[in-house]
PDB file of C-alpha atoms in Angstrom:
ATOM      1  CA  MET A 174       0.006  -0.074  -0.292  1.00 84.00           C
ATOM      2  CA  ASN A 175       0.989   3.530  -0.286  1.00 88.00           C
ATOM      3  CA  ASP A 176       1.010   6.198   2.141  1.00 88.00           C
ATOM      4  CA  GLU A 177      -2.431   7.649   1.055  1.00 90.00           C
ATOM      5  CA  GLN A 178      -4.082   3.946   1.241  1.00 91.00           C
ATOM      6  CA  ARG A 179      -2.499   3.584   4.799  1.00 90.00           C
ATOM      7  CA  GLN A 180      -3.594   6.791   5.861  1.00 90.00           C
ATOM      8  CA  GLN A 181      -7.298   5.787   4.267  1.00 91.00           C
ATOM      9  CA  LEU A 182      -7.305   2.625   6.427  1.00 92.00           C
ATOM     10  CA  ARG A 183      -5.894   3.680   9.560  1.00 92.00           C
ATOM     11  CA  ASP A 184      -8.886   6.839   9.583  1.00 92.00           C
ATOM     12  CA  PHE A 185     -11.096   3.463   8.743  1.00 92.00           C
ATOM     13  CA  PHE A 186     -10.107   1.441  11.641  1.00 92.00           C
ATOM     14  CA  PHE A 187      -9.656   4.379  13.886  1.00 93.00           C
ATOM     15  CA  PHE A 188     -13.505   5.411  13.362  1.00 91.00           C
ATOM     16  CA  PHE A 189     -14.485   1.914  13.955  1.00 89.00           C
ATOM     17  CA  TYR A 190     -12.307   1.620  17.382  1.00 90.00           C
ATOM     18  CA  LEU A 191     -14.388   4.797  18.527  1.00 92.00           C
ATOM     19  CA  TYR A 192     -17.497   3.578  17.245  1.00 89.00           C
ATOM     20  CA  THR A 193     -17.463   0.195  18.888  1.00 87.00           C
ATOM     21  CA  HIS A 194     -17.228   1.692  22.447  1.00 86.00           C
ATOM     22  CA  PRO A 195     -19.234   3.463  22.009  1.00 87.00           C
ATOM     23  CA  VAL A 196     -18.813   7.069  22.186  1.00 91.00           C
ATOM     24  CA  ASN A 197     -21.110   9.915  21.142  1.00 93.00           C
ATOM     25  CA  GLU A 198     -21.092  11.782  17.848  1.00 92.00           C
ATOM     26  CA  GLU A 199     -19.119  14.695  19.195  1.00 93.00           C
ATOM     27  CA  THR A 200     -16.272  12.252  20.289  1.00 93.00           C
ATOM     28  CA  LEU A 201     -16.261  10.206  17.348  1.00 93.00           C
ATOM     29  CA  TYR A 202     -15.368  12.997  14.874  1.00 93.00           C
ATOM     30  CA  SER A 203     -12.859  14.625  17.360  1.00 95.00           C
ATOM     31  CA  PHE A 204      -9.871  12.941  16.727  1.00 95.00           C
ATOM     32  CA  SER A 205      -7.255  12.441  13.864  1.00 94.00           C
ATOM     33  CA  PHE A 206      -3.810  11.614  13.000  1.00 95.00           C
ATOM     34  CA  ARG A 207      -0.922  13.929  12.561  1.00 93.00           C
ATOM     35  CA  GLY A 208       1.511  11.802  11.154  1.00 91.00           C
ATOM     36  CA  GLN A 209       2.124   8.801  13.475  1.00 92.00           C
ATOM     37  CA  ASP A 210       0.504  11.103  16.565  1.00 96.00           C
ATOM     38  CA  LEU A 211      -3.228  10.835  17.762  1.00 97.00           C
ATOM     39  CA  VAL A 212      -4.517  14.529  18.447  1.00 97.00           C
ATOM     40  CA  HIS A 213      -7.608  16.000  19.308  1.00 97.00           C
ATOM     41  CA  THR A 214      -8.135  17.988  16.125  1.00 96.00           C
ATOM     42  CA  LYS A 215      -9.670  21.478  17.488  1.00 96.00           C
ATOM     43  CA  THR A 216      -6.910  22.131  19.540  1.00 96.00           C
ATOM     44  CA  ASN A 217      -4.218  20.006  17.886  1.00 96.00           C
ATOM     45  CA  ILE A 218      -3.130  18.601  21.626  1.00 97.00           C
ATOM     46  CA  HIS A 219      -1.271  15.324  21.430  1.00 98.00           C
ATOM     47  CA  MET A 220      -3.224  12.730  23.280  1.00 97.00           C
ATOM     48  CA  GLU A 221      -0.045  11.448  24.671  1.00 97.00           C
ATOM     49  CA  HIS A 222       0.521  14.887  26.357  1.00 98.00           C
ATOM     50  CA  TYR A 223      -3.106  15.144  27.517  1.00 98.00           C
ATOM     51  CA  PHE A 224      -2.907  11.331  28.928  1.00 97.00           C
ATOM     52  CA  SER A 225      -0.119  12.158  30.753  1.00 97.00           C
ATOM     53  CA  VAL A 226      -0.714  15.369  32.289  1.00 97.00           C
ATOM     54  CA  TYR A 227      -4.146  14.230  33.269  1.00 97.00           C
ATOM     55  CA  HIS A 228      -2.907  11.276  35.419  1.00 97.00           C
ATOM     56  CA  ASP A 229      -0.121  13.126  36.928  1.00 96.00           C
ATOM     57  CA  TYR A 230      -2.387  15.732  38.104  1.00 96.00           C
ATOM     58  CA  TYR A 231      -4.755  13.610  40.217  1.00 94.00           C
ATOM     59  CA  SER A 232      -1.683  11.708  41.339  1.00 93.00           C
ATOM     60  CA  GLU A 233       0.002  14.797  42.505  1.00 93.00           C
ATOM     61  CA  HIS A 234      -3.340  16.482  43.814  1.00 93.00           C
ATOM     62  CA  LEU A 235      -5.158  13.371  45.236  1.00 92.00           C
ATOM     63  CA  ASP A 236      -5.880  15.156  48.671  1.00 90.00           C
ATOM     64  CA  LYS A 237      -8.103  17.747  47.040  1.00 92.00           C
ATOM     65  CA  HIS A 238      -9.939  15.079  45.287  1.00 90.00           C
ATOM     66  CA  ARG A 239     -10.500  12.680  48.499  1.00 85.00           C
ATOM     67  CA  ASP A 240     -14.405  12.708  48.397  1.00 88.00           C
ATOM     68  CA  GLU A 241     -14.374  12.023  44.809  1.00 89.00           C
ATOM     69  CA  LEU A 242     -11.785   9.437  44.193  1.00 87.00           C
ATOM     70  CA  VAL A 243     -11.022   6.080  46.160  1.00 88.00           C
ATOM     71  CA  ILE A 244      -7.768   5.211  44.643  1.00 90.00           C
ATOM     72  CA  ALA A 245      -4.180   5.162  45.558  1.00 91.00           C
ATOM     73  CA  PRO A 246      -1.466   7.320  43.390  1.00 91.00           C
ATOM     74  CA  HIS A 247       0.471   4.119  42.372  1.00 94.00           C
ATOM     75  CA  GLU A 248      -2.933   2.659  41.136  1.00 96.00           C
ATOM     76  CA  ILE A 249      -3.635   5.971  39.198  1.00 96.00           C
ATOM     77  CA  ASN A 250       0.306   5.533  37.914  1.00 96.00           C
ATOM     78  CA  ALA A 251      -0.636   1.941  36.797  1.00 97.00           C
ATOM     79  CA  CYS A 252      -3.620   3.550  35.034  1.00 97.00           C
ATOM     80  CA  LYS A 253      -1.590   6.135  33.118  1.00 98.00           C
ATOM     81  CA  HIS A 254       0.562   3.245  31.944  1.00 97.00           C
ATOM     82  CA  LEU A 255      -2.042   1.018  30.864  1.00 97.00           C
ATOM     83  CA  THR A 256      -3.945   3.667  28.752  1.00 97.00           C
ATOM     84  CA  LEU A 257      -0.507   5.072  27.106  1.00 97.00           C
ATOM     85  CA  GLU A 258       0.049   1.363  25.988  1.00 96.00           C
ATOM     86  CA  LEU A 259      -3.349   1.282  24.616  1.00 94.00           C
ATOM     87  CA  LEU A 260      -2.569   4.543  23.001  1.00 96.00           C
ATOM     88  CA  ARG A 261       0.953   3.337  21.612  1.00 96.00           C
ATOM     89  CA  ALA A 262      -0.748   0.386  20.219  1.00 93.00           C
ATOM     90  CA  ILE A 263      -3.495   2.343  18.708  1.00 93.00           C
ATOM     91  CA  GLU A 264      -0.711   4.873  16.821  1.00 95.00           C
ATOM     92  CA  GLY A 265       1.127   1.892  15.822  1.00 91.00           C
ATOM     93  CA  LYS A 266       3.868   2.478  17.843  1.00 94.00           C
ATOM     94  CA  SER A 267       4.007  -0.867  19.757  1.00 93.00           C
ATOM     95  CA  PRO A 268       5.407  -4.053  18.442  1.00 90.00           C
ATOM     96  CA  LYS A 269       2.539  -5.777  16.494  1.00 86.00           C
ATOM     97  CA  LEU A 270       0.388  -8.485  17.854  1.00 85.00           C
ATOM     98  CA  ALA A 271       0.662 -11.968  16.333  1.00 93.00           C
ATOM     99  CA  MET A 272      -1.785 -14.673  16.659  1.00 95.00           C
ATOM    100  CA  PRO A 273      -0.550 -18.028  18.283  1.00 96.00           C
ATOM    101  CA  SER A 274       0.544 -20.914  16.182  1.00 95.00           C
ATOM    102  CA  GLU A 275      -1.477 -23.933  15.696  1.00 94.00           C
ATOM    103  CA  GLU A 276      -0.936 -27.065  13.688  1.00 91.00           C
ATOM    104  CA  GLY A 277      -2.813 -27.250  10.480  1.00 91.00           C
ATOM    105  CA  LEU A 278      -3.203 -23.310  10.579  1.00 95.00           C
ATOM    106  CA  GLU A 279       0.527 -22.113   9.456  1.00 95.00           C
ATOM    107  CA  ASP A 280      -0.581 -20.553   6.352  1.00 94.00           C
ATOM    108  CA  ILE A 281      -3.523 -18.805   7.185  1.00 95.00           C
ATOM    109  CA  LEU A 282      -1.863 -17.051  10.315  1.00 97.00           C
ATOM    110  CA  ARG A 283       0.952 -16.042   8.140  1.00 96.00           C
ATOM    111  CA  LEU A 284      -1.592 -14.467   6.215  1.00 96.00           C
ATOM    112  CA  ILE A 285      -3.062 -12.785   9.109  1.00 96.00           C
ATOM    113  CA  ASN A 286       0.040 -11.725  11.347  1.00 96.00           C
ATOM    114  CA  ASP A 287       2.012 -10.278   7.855  1.00 95.00           C
ATOM    115  CA  VAL A 288      -0.431  -8.248   6.144  1.00 93.00           C
ATOM    116  CA  ASP A 289       2.648  -7.301   3.728  1.00 93.00           C
ATOM    117  CA  TYR A 290       2.675 -10.844   2.614  1.00 96.00           C
ATOM    118  CA  LEU A 291      -0.930 -11.145   2.367  1.00 97.00           C
ATOM    119  CA  ILE A 292      -1.097  -8.267  -0.048  1.00 96.00           C
ATOM    120  CA  HIS A 293       2.021  -9.439  -2.093  1.00 96.00           C
ATOM    121  CA  SER A 294       0.557 -12.863  -2.406  1.00 97.00           C
ATOM    122  CA  TYR A 295      -2.824 -11.711  -3.718  1.00 98.00           C
ATOM    123  CA  SER A 296      -1.090  -9.341  -6.019  1.00 97.00           C
ATOM    124  CA  GLU A 297       1.495 -11.801  -7.113  1.00 97.00           C
ATOM    125  CA  ASN A 298      -1.300 -14.646  -7.830  1.00 97.00           C
ATOM    126  CA  LYS A 299      -4.406 -14.059  -5.898  1.00 97.00           C
ATOM    127  CA  THR A 300      -5.268 -17.728  -6.458  1.00 97.00           C
ATOM    128  CA  THR A 301      -2.366 -18.649  -3.848  1.00 96.00           C
ATOM    129  CA  VAL A 302      -4.669 -16.758  -1.116  1.00 97.00           C
ATOM    130  CA  PHE A 303      -7.763 -18.490  -2.208  1.00 98.00           C
ATOM    131  CA  GLY A 304      -6.135 -21.703  -2.096  1.00 97.00           C
ATOM    132  CA  MET A 305      -5.227 -21.268   1.381  1.00 96.00           C
ATOM    133  CA  MET A 306      -9.059 -20.635   2.131  1.00 96.00           C
ATOM    134  CA  ARG A 307      -9.837 -23.677   0.229  1.00 97.00           C
ATOM    135  CA  ASP A 308      -7.406 -25.826   2.005  1.00 95.00           C
ATOM    136  CA  PHE A 309      -8.873 -24.617   5.587  1.00 95.00           C
ATOM    137  CA  LEU A 310     -12.147 -25.551   4.297  1.00 95.00           C
ATOM    138  CA  SER A 311     -11.136 -28.834   3.245  1.00 95.00           C
ATOM    139  CA  ASP A 312      -9.797 -29.976   6.645  1.00 91.00           C
ATOM    140  CA  HIS A 313     -12.439 -30.699   8.776  1.00 86.00           C
ATOM    141  CA  ARG A 314     -11.086 -30.052  12.118  1.00 88.00           C
ATOM    142  CA  SER A 315     -12.792 -27.587  13.777  1.00 90.00           C
ATOM    143  CA  ASN A 316     -12.679 -25.431  17.035  1.00 94.00           C
ATOM    144  CA  PRO A 317     -13.207 -22.032  17.983  1.00 96.00           C
ATOM    145  CA  TYR A 318      -9.869 -20.753  17.519  1.00 96.00           C
ATOM    146  CA  ARG A 319      -9.609 -22.189  14.054  1.00 96.00           C
ATOM    147  CA  GLU A 320     -13.099 -20.391  12.991  1.00 94.00           C
ATOM    148  CA  HIS A 321     -11.691 -17.318  14.698  1.00 95.00           C
ATOM    149  CA  CYS A 322      -8.728 -17.141  12.443  1.00 96.00           C
ATOM    150  CA  PHE A 323     -10.430 -18.212   9.443  1.00 96.00           C
ATOM    151  CA  CYS A 324     -12.845 -15.324  10.108  1.00 94.00           C
ATOM    152  CA  THR A 325     -10.012 -12.798  10.677  1.00 95.00           C
ATOM    153  CA  LEU A 326      -8.463 -13.704   7.467  1.00 96.00           C
ATOM    154  CA  LEU A 327     -11.820 -12.943   5.713  1.00 96.00           C
ATOM    155  CA  GLN A 328     -11.732  -9.661   7.723  1.00 94.00           C
ATOM    156  CA  ASN A 329      -8.649  -8.880   6.376  1.00 95.00           C
ATOM    157  CA  TYR A 330      -9.561  -9.875   2.641  1.00 97.00           C
ATOM    158  CA  VAL A 331     -12.248  -7.206   3.015  1.00 96.00           C
ATOM    159  CA  CYS A 332      -9.953  -4.704   4.364  1.00 95.00           C
ATOM    160  CA  TYR A 333      -6.851  -4.996   2.528  1.00 96.00           C
ATOM    161  CA  ILE A 334      -8.312  -6.055  -1.021  1.00 97.00           C
ATOM    162  CA  LEU A 335     -11.801  -5.288  -1.415  1.00 96.00           C
ATOM    163  CA  TYR A 336     -11.775  -1.957   0.467  1.00 95.00           C
ATOM    164  CA  PHE A 337      -9.302  -0.755  -2.830  1.00 95.00           C
ATOM    165  CA  LYS A 338     -11.419  -2.667  -5.340  1.00 96.00           C
ATOM    166  CA  PHE A 339     -14.596  -4.022  -4.554  1.00 97.00           C
ATOM    167  CA  ASP A 340     -14.808  -5.738  -8.015  1.00 97.00           C
ATOM    168  CA  GLU A 341     -12.127  -8.366  -6.673  1.00 98.00           C
ATOM    169  CA  ILE A 342     -15.172 -10.296  -5.208  1.00 98.00           C
ATOM    170  CA  HIS A 343     -15.813 -11.676  -8.575  1.00 98.00           C
ATOM    171  CA  ASP A 344     -12.373 -13.508  -8.468  1.00 98.00           C
ATOM    172  CA  LEU A 345     -13.181 -15.017  -5.268  1.00 98.00           C
ATOM    173  CA  VAL A 346     -16.897 -16.199  -6.410  1.00 98.00           C
ATOM    174  CA  ASP A 347     -15.478 -17.490  -9.699  1.00 98.00           C
ATOM    175  CA  TYR A 348     -12.522 -19.446  -7.954  1.00 98.00           C
ATOM    176  CA  PHE A 349     -14.945 -21.255  -5.680  1.00 98.00           C
ATOM    177  CA  LYS A 350     -17.802 -21.608  -8.207  1.00 95.00           C
ATOM    178  CA  GLY A 351     -16.953 -25.268  -8.696  1.00 96.00           C
ATOM    179  CA  THR A 352     -17.483 -25.852  -4.885  1.00 97.00           C
ATOM    180  CA  PRO A 353     -21.094 -24.185  -4.209  1.00 96.00           C
ATOM    181  CA  SER A 354     -20.948 -24.899  -0.349  1.00 96.00           C
ATOM    182  CA  TRP A 355     -17.632 -23.674   0.216  1.00 97.00           C
ATOM    183  CA  CYS A 356     -18.518 -20.195  -1.749  1.00 97.00           C
ATOM    184  CA  GLU A 357     -21.534 -19.653   0.207  1.00 97.00           C
ATOM    185  CA  THR A 358     -19.884 -20.208   3.347  1.00 96.00           C
ATOM    186  CA  ILE A 359     -17.124 -17.679   2.545  1.00 97.00           C
ATOM    187  CA  ILE A 360     -19.479 -15.130   1.221  1.00 97.00           C
ATOM    188  CA  ASN A 361     -22.005 -14.988   4.053  1.00 96.00           C
ATOM    189  CA  LYS A 362     -18.983 -14.978   6.436  1.00 95.00           C
ATOM    190  CA  ILE A 363     -17.804 -11.878   4.605  1.00 96.00           C
ATOM    191  CA  PHE A 364     -21.166 -10.159   4.311  1.00 95.00           C
ATOM    192  CA  ALA A 365     -23.008 -10.956   7.619  1.00 91.00           C
ATOM    193  CA  ASP A 366     -20.237 -11.828  10.137  1.00 82.00           C
ATOM    194  CA  ALA A 367     -17.528  -8.909   8.831  1.00 69.00           C
ATOM    195  CA  ILE A 368     -18.076  -5.606  10.821  1.00 79.00           C
ATOM    196  CA  PHE A 369     -16.208  -3.305   8.326  1.00 89.00           C
ATOM    197  CA  ILE A 370     -17.964  -4.417   4.935  1.00 93.00           C
ATOM    198  CA  GLN A 371     -21.000  -2.400   5.517  1.00 91.00           C
ATOM    199  CA  LYS A 372     -19.266   1.057   6.224  1.00 90.00           C
ATOM    200  CA  MET A 373     -17.051   0.450   3.227  1.00 92.00           C
ATOM    201  CA  MET A 374     -19.692  -0.191   0.801  1.00 94.00           C
ATOM    202  CA  ARG A 375     -21.694   2.981   1.908  1.00 92.00           C
ATOM    203  CA  GLN A 376     -18.314   4.950   1.822  1.00 90.00           C
ATOM    204  CA  ASN A 377     -17.880   3.665  -1.551  1.00 92.00           C
ATOM    205  CA  ARG A 378     -21.318   3.788  -2.515  1.00 95.00           C
ATOM    206  CA  ILE A 379     -21.340   0.300  -3.785  1.00 96.00           C
ATOM    207  CA  ASP A 380     -24.633  -1.360  -4.796  1.00 97.00           C
ATOM    208  CA  ILE A 381     -24.634  -4.741  -3.731  1.00 97.00           C
ATOM    209  CA  THR A 382     -27.388  -5.485  -6.032  1.00 96.00           C
ATOM    210  CA  GLU A 383     -25.589  -4.868  -9.399  1.00 97.00           C
ATOM    211  CA  TYR A 384     -23.238  -7.896  -8.238  1.00 98.00           C
ATOM    212  CA  GLY A 385     -25.919 -10.903  -9.062  1.00 97.00           C
ATOM    213  CA  ASP A 386     -23.159 -13.444  -8.492  1.00 97.00           C
ATOM    214  CA  VAL A 387     -22.640 -12.520  -4.783  1.00 98.00           C
ATOM    215  CA  VAL A 388     -26.272 -11.854  -4.195  1.00 97.00           C
ATOM    216  CA  GLU A 389     -27.379 -15.208  -5.264  1.00 97.00           C
ATOM    217  CA  LEU A 390     -24.954 -16.796  -2.620  1.00 97.00           C
ATOM    218  CA  PHE A 391     -26.695 -14.791   0.078  1.00 97.00           C
ATOM    219  CA  ASP A 392     -28.219 -17.022   3.186  1.00 96.00           C
ATOM    220  CA  GLU A 393     -31.359 -15.504   4.820  1.00 95.00           C
ATOM    221  CA  GLU A 394     -29.565 -13.173   7.167  1.00 94.00           C
ATOM    222  CA  ALA A 395     -27.297 -11.738   4.503  1.00 95.00           C
ATOM    223  CA  ARG A 396     -30.543 -11.119   2.299  1.00 95.00           C
ATOM    224  CA  ARG A 397     -32.165  -9.248   5.221  1.00 94.00           C
ATOM    225  CA  ILE A 398     -29.288  -7.009   5.934  1.00 93.00           C
ATOM    226  CA  TYR A 399     -28.473  -5.937   2.141  1.00 93.00           C
ATOM    227  CA  LEU A 400     -31.427  -6.618   0.220  1.00 91.00           C
TER     228      LEU A 400
END
């Protein structure tokens, strides 16, 4: 991805981070990125500075607020460090998270844990990525972690592939058309389970009824949502 695409996705993800807390509408649109720093848009105050000053004030002036706060200075300090650690994760300044390995999920986890590899593999030969999806579905072992990994891969496919070129969905359907049940499983997980795709479609003004090969695979829940 180029810098503009990275910025688009970061703003898109941060919107969802706030939206799913949830927060009120004013807060939802009150923050933005300046480079890699999160700031309060109207005042240009860096959130790292604000959080540090906020916690330090109450830690240093706890006696003035004894009637309001039942918390010790060392607990305030612990809250400060946790808040700043969360902020660094949002800003992309912390080491990236990696989902733990499990036998039989090596290919899927590599695509999840290394987004650059997912994008590169897809751009070089998209059937490589589709083949990994097929191999997962052909392995009948099932447990909650395996299902979570597969759903996460589909979320990443939505965010890093379809976000920039939604018509790629035709190639996915075409690849799996020989196995209709697998194709239906993938499409309905993408459209009924994925949390990002509805906003992405609205944002990019995509009319799903123009994608007949996709719509014909919708189950009852997907039809309720989109049709």
